[in-house]
Amino acid sequence: MLALTTGITWLLVGNVNKALNIGIAISAVKTVIYYLYERTWDHITLSMPP
């Protein structure tokens, strides 16, 4: 996923270093969002009948 994000950013920006920095930053943000999403759903209980 990092390569895809970096590649698309490189096509849009035209600078490899900027694209790599943006790609790494976006991947870090996605990781944090995923962690928070999973923690949120872990605290939600759904009452399902057996």
mmCIF file of C-alpha atoms in Angstrom:
data_model
loop_
_atom_site.group_PDB
_atom_site.id
_atom_site.type_symbol
_atom_site.label_atom_id
_atom_site.label_comp_id
_atom_site.label_asym_id
_atom_site.label_seq_id
_atom_site.Cartn_x
_atom_site.Cartn_y
_atom_site.Cartn_z
ATOM 1 C CA MET A 1 0.000 0.000 0.000
ATOM 2 C CA LEU A 2 2.931 2.318 0.681
ATOM 3 C CA ALA A 3 4.243 1.809 -2.852
ATOM 4 C CA LEU A 4 0.850 2.586 -4.376
ATOM 5 C CA THR A 5 0.382 5.745 -2.317
ATOM 6 C CA THR A 6 3.926 6.897 -3.021
ATOM 7 C CA GLY A 7 3.632 6.134 -6.736
ATOM 8 C CA ILE A 8 0.402 8.073 -7.172
ATOM 9 C CA THR A 9 1.795 10.963 -5.136
ATOM 10 C CA TRP A 10 4.959 10.937 -7.262
ATOM 11 C CA LEU A 11 2.862 11.214 -10.425
ATOM 12 C CA LEU A 12 0.944 14.152 -8.959
ATOM 13 C CA VAL A 13 3.846 15.982 -7.295
ATOM 14 C CA GLY A 14 6.724 15.070 -9.603
ATOM 15 C CA ASN A 15 9.293 14.849 -6.812
ATOM 16 C CA VAL A 16 10.386 11.470 -5.443
ATOM 17 C CA ASN A 17 11.503 12.755 -2.032
ATOM 18 C CA LYS A 18 8.269 14.633 -1.403
ATOM 19 C CA ALA A 19 6.244 11.668 -2.629
ATOM 20 C CA LEU A 20 8.075 9.306 -0.284
ATOM 21 C CA ASN A 21 7.597 11.638 2.686
ATOM 22 C CA ILE A 22 3.904 12.037 1.919
ATOM 23 C CA GLY A 23 3.510 8.284 1.398
ATOM 24 C CA ILE A 24 5.112 7.491 4.750
ATOM 25 C CA ALA A 25 3.028 10.140 6.520
ATOM 26 C CA ILE A 26 -0.209 8.871 4.985
ATOM 27 C CA SER A 27 0.641 5.289 5.939
ATOM 28 C CA ALA A 28 1.295 6.364 9.527
ATOM 29 C CA VAL A 29 -2.022 8.231 9.651
ATOM 30 C CA LYS A 30 -3.849 5.190 8.228
ATOM 31 C CA THR A 31 -2.276 2.986 10.900
ATOM 32 C CA VAL A 32 -3.395 5.311 13.698
ATOM 33 C CA ILE A 33 -6.916 5.574 12.271
ATOM 34 C CA TYR A 34 -7.144 1.781 11.955
ATOM 35 C CA TYR A 35 -5.993 1.342 15.560
ATOM 36 C CA LEU A 36 -8.534 3.869 16.867
ATOM 37 C CA TYR A 37 -11.301 2.315 14.752
ATOM 38 C CA GLU A 38 -10.616 -1.151 16.148
ATOM 39 C CA ARG A 39 -10.399 0.152 19.727
ATOM 40 C CA THR A 40 -13.749 1.899 19.282
ATOM 41 C CA TRP A 41 -15.472 -1.246 18.008
ATOM 42 C CA ASP A 42 -13.865 -3.276 20.795
ATOM 43 C CA HIS A 43 -15.734 -1.137 23.342
ATOM 44 C CA ILE A 44 -19.114 -1.462 21.618
ATOM 45 C CA THR A 45 -21.220 -4.418 22.669
ATOM 46 C CA LEU A 46 -23.963 -5.624 20.400
ATOM 47 C CA SER A 47 -26.688 -7.613 22.111
ATOM 48 C CA MET A 48 -27.355 -10.534 19.831
ATOM 49 C CA PRO A 49 -29.836 -13.232 20.812
ATOM 50 C CA PRO A 50 -28.326 -16.734 20.962
#
